[in-house]
XYZ file of C-alpha atoms in Angstrom:
465
model
C 120.999 9.809 -22.608
C 120.100 8.472 -26.063
C 117.753 5.568 -26.782
C 120.702 3.298 -27.636
C 120.867 0.238 -25.409
C 123.552 -2.344 -26.019
C 124.780 -5.302 -24.001
C 127.738 -7.696 -23.474
C 126.546 -11.160 -22.582
C 129.392 -13.615 -21.769
C 128.932 -17.202 -20.621
C 130.801 -17.913 -17.360
C 132.294 -21.134 -18.495
C 135.867 -19.873 -18.586
C 137.957 -16.697 -18.721
C 137.189 -13.681 -20.765
C 138.935 -14.256 -24.002
C 140.321 -11.848 -26.606
C 137.301 -12.062 -28.918
C 134.811 -11.535 -26.159
C 136.767 -8.567 -24.769
C 136.765 -6.918 -28.189
C 132.940 -7.396 -28.460
C 132.564 -5.846 -25.016
C 134.791 -2.946 -26.083
C 132.898 -2.191 -29.265
C 129.594 -2.138 -27.370
C 131.056 0.038 -24.622
C 132.611 2.530 -27.080
C 129.379 2.970 -29.040
C 127.334 3.363 -25.809
C 129.732 5.964 -24.518
C 129.926 7.839 -27.832
C 126.159 8.063 -28.231
C 125.492 8.497 -24.467
C 123.508 5.252 -24.548
C 123.284 2.430 -21.982
C 125.753 -0.446 -21.706
C 124.448 -3.566 -19.952
C 126.420 -6.506 -18.662
C 124.433 -9.808 -18.697
C 125.874 -13.089 -17.406
C 124.491 -15.900 -19.519
C 124.702 -18.749 -17.008
C 121.830 -20.967 -18.007
C 124.387 -23.770 -18.610
C 124.364 -24.722 -14.954
C 126.705 -27.644 -15.366
C 129.513 -25.550 -16.860
C 128.942 -22.156 -15.304
C 131.076 -21.315 -12.293
C 131.414 -18.412 -9.857
C 135.140 -18.449 -10.553
C 134.463 -17.743 -14.223
C 132.006 -14.976 -13.270
C 134.654 -13.386 -11.058
C 137.311 -13.685 -13.831
C 134.938 -11.888 -16.326
C 134.162 -9.098 -13.816
C 137.828 -8.593 -13.009
C 138.762 -8.456 -16.758
C 136.037 -5.838 -17.353
C 137.306 -3.773 -14.451
C 140.925 -4.082 -15.615
C 139.990 -2.963 -19.104
C 138.018 -0.054 -17.741
C 134.709 -1.146 -19.288
C 132.190 0.041 -16.690
C 128.538 -0.845 -17.243
C 125.379 1.119 -16.520
C 123.197 -1.872 -15.621
C 124.110 -5.265 -14.288
C 125.568 -7.701 -13.924
C 122.235 -9.369 -14.572
C 122.159 -13.196 -14.372
C 119.995 -15.423 -16.601
C 119.941 -18.118 -13.871
C 117.732 -15.784 -11.823
C 115.177 -15.409 -14.654
C 113.979 -18.986 -15.229
C 110.405 -18.220 -14.250
C 110.254 -15.553 -16.988
C 111.593 -17.962 -19.618
C 109.086 -20.683 -18.644
C 106.156 -18.260 -18.826
C 107.243 -17.240 -22.386
C 107.555 -20.889 -23.436
C 104.010 -21.509 -22.129
C 102.850 -18.381 -23.959
C 104.207 -19.603 -27.342
C 102.854 -23.112 -26.826
C 99.462 -21.654 -25.894
C 99.391 -19.544 -28.997
C 100.395 -22.436 -31.274
C 103.803 -20.837 -32.042
C 105.675 -23.629 -30.272
C 104.925 -27.289 -29.672
C 106.038 -30.328 -27.615
C 108.284 -32.818 -29.395
C 108.380 -36.383 -28.032
C 110.934 -37.782 -30.480
C 113.711 -39.674 -28.720
C 117.405 -39.086 -29.217
C 117.612 -42.349 -31.202
C 114.753 -41.389 -33.446
C 116.296 -37.941 -34.081
C 119.605 -39.541 -35.018
C 117.873 -41.878 -37.475
C 116.056 -38.967 -39.013
C 119.384 -37.076 -39.316
C 121.104 -40.001 -41.018
C 118.188 -40.513 -43.418
C 118.217 -36.815 -44.367
C 121.938 -36.900 -45.089
C 121.625 -40.094 -47.178
C 118.903 -38.396 -49.203
C 121.141 -35.443 -49.856
C 119.158 -33.043 -47.684
C 119.974 -30.973 -44.626
C 119.916 -32.807 -41.306
C 117.091 -30.639 -39.967
C 114.197 -31.842 -37.874
C 111.481 -33.251 -40.116
C 108.515 -31.889 -38.096
C 107.132 -35.264 -36.926
C 105.540 -33.683 -33.859
C 104.727 -30.340 -35.508
C 101.035 -31.129 -35.932
C 100.720 -33.681 -33.247
C 97.563 -33.236 -31.268
C 97.930 -35.743 -28.437
C 99.886 -34.867 -25.342
C 101.053 -38.118 -23.751
C 101.614 -37.990 -20.015
C 104.798 -39.273 -18.497
C 106.899 -39.091 -21.665
C 109.876 -36.747 -21.809
C 109.602 -33.934 -24.335
C 111.329 -30.830 -25.584
C 109.629 -27.712 -26.796
C 110.335 -26.571 -30.301
C 109.653 -23.175 -31.933
C 107.301 -23.429 -34.919
C 109.387 -21.835 -37.650
C 107.468 -20.539 -40.662
C 107.924 -22.810 -43.673
C 107.693 -20.194 -46.378
C 109.115 -16.774 -47.130
C 112.410 -15.199 -46.146
C 113.801 -13.586 -43.060
C 115.709 -10.451 -44.115
C 117.658 -7.954 -41.980
C 120.161 -5.243 -42.516
C 123.349 -5.888 -40.641
C 125.122 -2.689 -39.595
C 128.487 -4.210 -40.696
C 127.715 -6.847 -43.295
C 124.795 -5.147 -45.072
C 121.546 -6.852 -46.143
C 121.300 -10.551 -45.296
C 118.504 -12.944 -46.063
C 117.677 -16.516 -45.099
C 115.036 -18.827 -46.575
C 112.683 -19.879 -43.784
C 112.287 -23.417 -45.127
C 116.024 -23.976 -44.545
C 115.638 -23.170 -40.807
C 114.994 -25.856 -38.224
C 112.189 -25.966 -35.674
C 114.781 -25.075 -33.013
C 114.427 -26.399 -29.467
C 113.590 -23.592 -27.023
C 113.185 -25.813 -23.887
C 115.043 -28.980 -23.041
C 113.544 -32.152 -21.497
C 114.704 -31.034 -18.045
C 112.773 -27.831 -18.392
C 115.701 -25.512 -18.898
C 115.532 -23.024 -21.749
C 118.059 -22.866 -24.631
C 120.454 -20.122 -25.616
C 118.625 -18.971 -28.766
C 115.389 -18.497 -26.838
C 116.596 -16.868 -23.639
C 118.779 -14.360 -25.530
C 115.657 -13.145 -27.293
C 113.675 -12.909 -24.088
C 116.453 -11.041 -22.327
C 117.165 -8.618 -25.186
C 113.467 -7.841 -25.493
C 112.901 -7.483 -21.754
C 116.003 -5.317 -21.343
C 115.059 -3.085 -24.296
C 118.204 -3.814 -26.285
C 118.104 -1.680 -29.477
C 121.369 -2.947 -31.104
C 123.094 -6.305 -30.819
C 126.815 -6.161 -31.478
C 128.353 -9.626 -31.429
C 130.739 -11.985 -33.203
C 129.690 -13.235 -36.669
C 129.752 -16.786 -35.360
C 126.228 -15.893 -34.202
C 125.123 -14.868 -37.699
C 123.165 -18.109 -38.403
C 121.300 -17.714 -35.047
C 119.930 -14.313 -36.130
C 117.065 -15.343 -38.445
C 115.754 -17.791 -35.814
C 115.902 -15.096 -33.169
C 114.187 -12.504 -35.442
C 111.318 -14.934 -35.984
C 111.028 -15.423 -32.188
C 110.867 -11.645 -31.626
C 108.103 -11.450 -34.100
C 106.245 -14.469 -32.575
C 106.421 -12.802 -29.135
C 105.263 -9.453 -30.549
C 108.512 -7.710 -29.515
C 110.468 -5.078 -31.389
C 113.359 -6.514 -33.330
C 116.722 -4.856 -32.499
C 119.292 -3.948 -35.039
C 122.253 -6.309 -35.499
C 125.999 -5.751 -36.141
C 128.079 -8.953 -36.582
C 131.800 -8.394 -36.002
C 134.185 -10.608 -37.949
C 136.129 -13.281 -36.054
C 139.686 -12.963 -34.763
C 142.164 -15.411 -36.419
C 145.649 -16.524 -35.572
C 148.619 -15.928 -37.879
C 147.814 -19.157 -39.751
C 144.330 -17.771 -40.493
C 142.716 -20.416 -38.214
C 140.331 -19.348 -35.499
C 142.230 -17.918 -32.529
C 142.897 -20.588 -29.935
C 145.275 -21.514 -27.130
C 147.779 -22.944 -29.685
C 148.316 -19.371 -30.961
C 149.374 -18.274 -27.432
C 147.463 -16.768 -24.540
C 143.797 -15.959 -25.375
C 142.780 -14.852 -21.913
C 142.685 -11.166 -21.284
C 143.845 -11.542 -17.707
C 146.798 -13.692 -18.815
C 148.194 -10.617 -20.473
C 147.786 -8.680 -17.229
C 149.808 -11.373 -15.502
C 152.466 -10.996 -18.241
C 152.823 -7.366 -17.471
C 150.687 -5.688 -20.142
C 148.870 -2.437 -19.460
C 145.103 -2.211 -19.988
C 145.353 0.790 -22.237
C 147.675 -1.189 -24.583
C 145.209 -4.095 -24.658
C 142.253 -1.722 -25.343
C 144.158 0.087 -28.074
C 145.093 -3.265 -29.625
C 141.640 -4.784 -29.437
C 139.960 -1.858 -31.011
C 142.343 -2.015 -33.988
C 141.508 -5.674 -34.535
C 138.803 -4.981 -37.084
C 138.292 -1.197 -36.740
C 140.344 1.606 -38.232
C 140.539 5.355 -38.398
C 142.793 6.120 -41.339
C 146.383 4.958 -40.644
C 146.285 5.969 -36.953
C 147.603 3.329 -34.586
C 147.761 4.966 -31.120
C 144.486 5.949 -29.479
C 143.679 7.255 -25.982
C 140.409 6.041 -24.540
C 138.720 9.462 -24.795
C 139.843 9.710 -28.442
C 138.384 6.262 -29.141
C 135.042 7.285 -27.704
C 135.006 10.292 -30.035
C 136.082 8.449 -33.217
C 134.557 4.978 -32.925
C 131.817 4.020 -35.363
C 130.455 0.761 -36.728
C 130.831 2.139 -40.236
C 134.605 1.754 -39.886
C 134.524 -1.815 -38.659
C 135.840 -4.013 -41.455
C 134.056 -7.045 -42.912
C 137.097 -9.332 -42.983
C 138.538 -11.187 -40.041
C 141.173 -9.646 -37.817
C 144.545 -11.419 -37.398
C 145.933 -11.495 -33.876
C 149.528 -10.286 -33.862
C 151.356 -10.663 -30.537
C 154.244 -8.569 -31.779
C 151.965 -5.624 -32.485
C 150.475 -5.883 -28.993
C 153.954 -5.984 -27.481
C 154.931 -2.879 -29.466
C 151.849 -1.029 -28.200
C 152.575 -2.004 -24.642
C 156.175 -0.759 -24.909
C 154.810 2.526 -26.226
C 152.487 2.962 -23.251
C 155.179 2.019 -20.711
C 157.559 4.485 -22.311
C 154.911 7.223 -22.218
C 153.524 6.224 -18.837
C 153.449 8.029 -15.486
C 156.445 6.652 -13.466
C 154.355 6.950 -10.259
C 151.607 4.703 -11.661
C 154.083 2.288 -13.218
C 155.862 1.969 -9.952
C 152.664 1.011 -8.223
C 151.884 -1.548 -10.905
C 155.366 -3.094 -11.003
C 155.410 -3.533 -7.208
C 153.404 -6.755 -7.363
C 155.761 -8.209 -9.983
C 158.679 -7.415 -7.725
C 157.030 -8.947 -4.675
C 156.375 -12.167 -6.526
C 160.129 -12.277 -7.144
C 160.700 -11.899 -3.419
C 161.856 -8.316 -3.781
C 160.494 -5.618 -1.405
C 160.996 -2.302 -3.142
C 160.851 -0.562 0.282
C 164.315 -1.999 1.063
C 166.170 -0.176 -1.690
C 166.183 2.924 -3.838
C 163.073 4.840 -4.627
C 161.016 2.729 -7.016
C 159.709 5.727 -8.989
C 163.293 6.722 -9.731
C 164.118 3.108 -10.655
C 161.190 3.002 -13.068
C 162.353 6.174 -14.811
C 165.689 4.486 -15.651
C 163.855 1.430 -17.128
C 160.910 2.877 -19.107
C 162.825 3.252 -22.345
C 163.947 -0.366 -22.478
C 160.999 -2.253 -20.882
C 158.280 -3.760 -23.074
C 156.238 -5.219 -20.181
C 155.955 -4.738 -16.449
C 157.429 -8.222 -16.046
C 160.486 -7.183 -18.025
C 160.712 -4.041 -15.895
C 160.632 -6.066 -12.700
C 163.337 -8.371 -13.992
C 165.474 -5.414 -15.018
C 164.962 -3.721 -11.656
C 166.010 -6.669 -9.586
C 169.747 -5.637 -9.405
C 168.781 -2.310 -7.710
C 167.511 -4.253 -4.697
C 170.086 -7.063 -4.557
C 172.192 -7.304 -1.379
C 174.905 -9.186 -3.298
C 175.521 -9.031 -7.029
C 176.286 -12.270 -8.920
C 178.697 -11.571 -11.805
C 178.205 -13.026 -15.193
C 181.423 -15.009 -15.666
C 182.167 -13.836 -19.201
C 181.427 -10.209 -18.352
C 183.542 -10.164 -15.184
C 186.439 -11.938 -16.953
C 186.470 -9.431 -19.763
C 185.922 -6.138 -17.913
C 186.934 -6.558 -14.294
C 190.611 -6.633 -15.142
C 193.768 -5.291 -13.499
C 193.996 -2.227 -15.630
C 190.514 -1.085 -14.403
C 191.551 -1.286 -10.716
C 193.099 2.200 -10.390
C 190.188 4.071 -12.077
C 187.529 2.144 -10.240
C 189.350 2.856 -6.924
C 189.534 6.557 -7.840
C 185.809 6.601 -8.608
C 185.041 5.040 -5.210
C 187.071 7.761 -3.554
C 185.141 10.510 -5.277
C 181.700 8.967 -4.716
C 182.292 8.436 -1.015
C 182.701 12.181 -0.443
C 178.985 12.685 -1.165
C 175.781 11.700 0.537
C 173.719 12.148 -2.673
C 174.490 12.907 -6.254
C 172.361 13.723 -9.224
C 173.141 12.495 -12.781
C 175.184 15.520 -13.764
C 177.305 15.223 -10.623
C 177.880 11.555 -11.279
C 178.839 12.329 -14.844
C 181.311 15.015 -13.594
C 182.888 12.544 -11.151
C 183.346 9.886 -13.804
C 184.791 12.440 -16.263
C 187.283 13.497 -13.645
C 188.477 9.896 -13.265
C 188.710 9.572 -17.055
C 190.710 12.731 -17.303
C 193.098 11.629 -14.502
C 193.641 8.079 -15.906
C 193.477 8.867 -19.644
C 190.805 6.171 -20.176
C 187.788 6.555 -22.407
C 184.297 5.906 -21.133
C 184.028 2.981 -23.518
C 186.751 1.276 -21.497
C 185.724 2.144 -17.945
C 181.952 2.117 -18.483
C 181.560 -1.652 -18.902
C 183.573 -2.323 -15.728
C 181.367 0.087 -13.745
C 178.255 -1.588 -15.260
C 179.440 -5.119 -14.301
C 180.368 -3.941 -10.809
C 176.944 -2.481 -10.168
C 174.711 -4.953 -11.936
C 176.726 -8.130 -12.479
C 176.242 -7.882 -16.266
C 176.664 -5.676 -19.300
C 173.047 -4.668 -19.866
C 171.554 -1.959 -17.720
C 170.245 1.644 -17.717
C 172.652 4.479 -18.357
C 175.603 4.532 -15.947
C 175.116 8.127 -14.787
C 171.377 7.688 -13.936
C 172.055 4.217 -12.457
C 174.683 5.490 -9.987
C 172.416 8.472 -9.145
C 169.541 6.098 -8.204
C 171.613 3.632 -6.344
C 173.252 6.491 -4.480
C 176.987 7.130 -3.972
C 177.196 4.904 -0.847
C 175.614 1.772 -2.325
C 177.462 2.353 -5.643
C 180.751 2.610 -3.720
C 179.968 -0.595 -1.754
C 179.450 -2.517 -4.967
C 182.527 -1.007 -6.631
C 184.643 -1.996 -3.599
C 183.378 -5.600 -3.892
C 184.221 -5.575 -7.612
C 187.754 -4.380 -6.729
C 188.106 -7.319 -4.301
C 186.986 -9.659 -7.047
C 189.448 -8.437 -9.651
C 192.294 -8.527 -7.220
């Protein structure tokens, strides 16, 4: 084990979205590469908005992506006593103070500052206040130094500096006694020994305030690495209007976790021109030095392309297990028809998602085929009757047939009737599936089996007569 300790700290106020999942992945990859420690912390101090349902959704998404953690999940809501003691410590040392300004007074100060052309920061009215009125509501503010700069070296963005006099005396405890995000994240990261904070660059402006709090508490300051945001195709921040942003929504649409992981890592990180990465390879090659400084653009088509690649290259046994739930939702029990693994093999080349695969597999398990009107009119015609009947006769002689035997039987019919496969093939396809789009005829007949194929061909013969 190395000394590296990183964390992923989502708020359970909704699902795990694409941006959060990428942050978790970057932390996980670096921890695994350097044999460090990856911690999952649930930041649920927002009691009003945090739900167990959201916690469960986050844990399910982490499990689906394969991002196991070494410590956790740890919950901030179970650590309020620690936060209160640290607030009291800072107040006692003069590094934080009580502020009795009302909401109305603060709004007036804000408006006055804006009119004067200044920043709407707190003016420090209570900063040097000595009296401690009883019975009045108050917040606790951190006493930010008014001179100098806070400078840090970001592992992705380089050296960044902030003037301290531009920073606010940020609130660290609300009037109801609950601590605020900027404060508890410092306490937790210090208490958990976090050595590197990898997070989205929407947190960049929080960093100088947090560094000053580490220093005020006498705690080591971790390194920081701020990852650029993920944007939609219109270069606006990724949101629901760009499509699904929930990781688990993609699972429900039939995406594979390895495709999602591969896609997420490439949203801001690169290794030459390589696009396809296995998880073990990612652990070997990942580094913060190759994370770009510009925002990543979410491209659903690229994700779909990757998913199709992983389905095509996937283990049919595993894919069959995964596609089962998509079939059951459609009211199809794969135990009632041909071997699902064999079915999957016929569909891997043409399926981009498990949902597409389930839809394409439905005909294999149908008790009655519904013909597409245009296809049946065009291909189930009188001149196809004799060759289809001949094929039925040949198939019914066998209990099972492999693809080569099916091909041989069909070729015999073609030789006997003088037809080309281009003429007979569509009729067979419509008879077996109801339409003109399906896996290859030879493999399809082999999977359905000669008896079921014959039954469907006989029904098609009745139809065309």
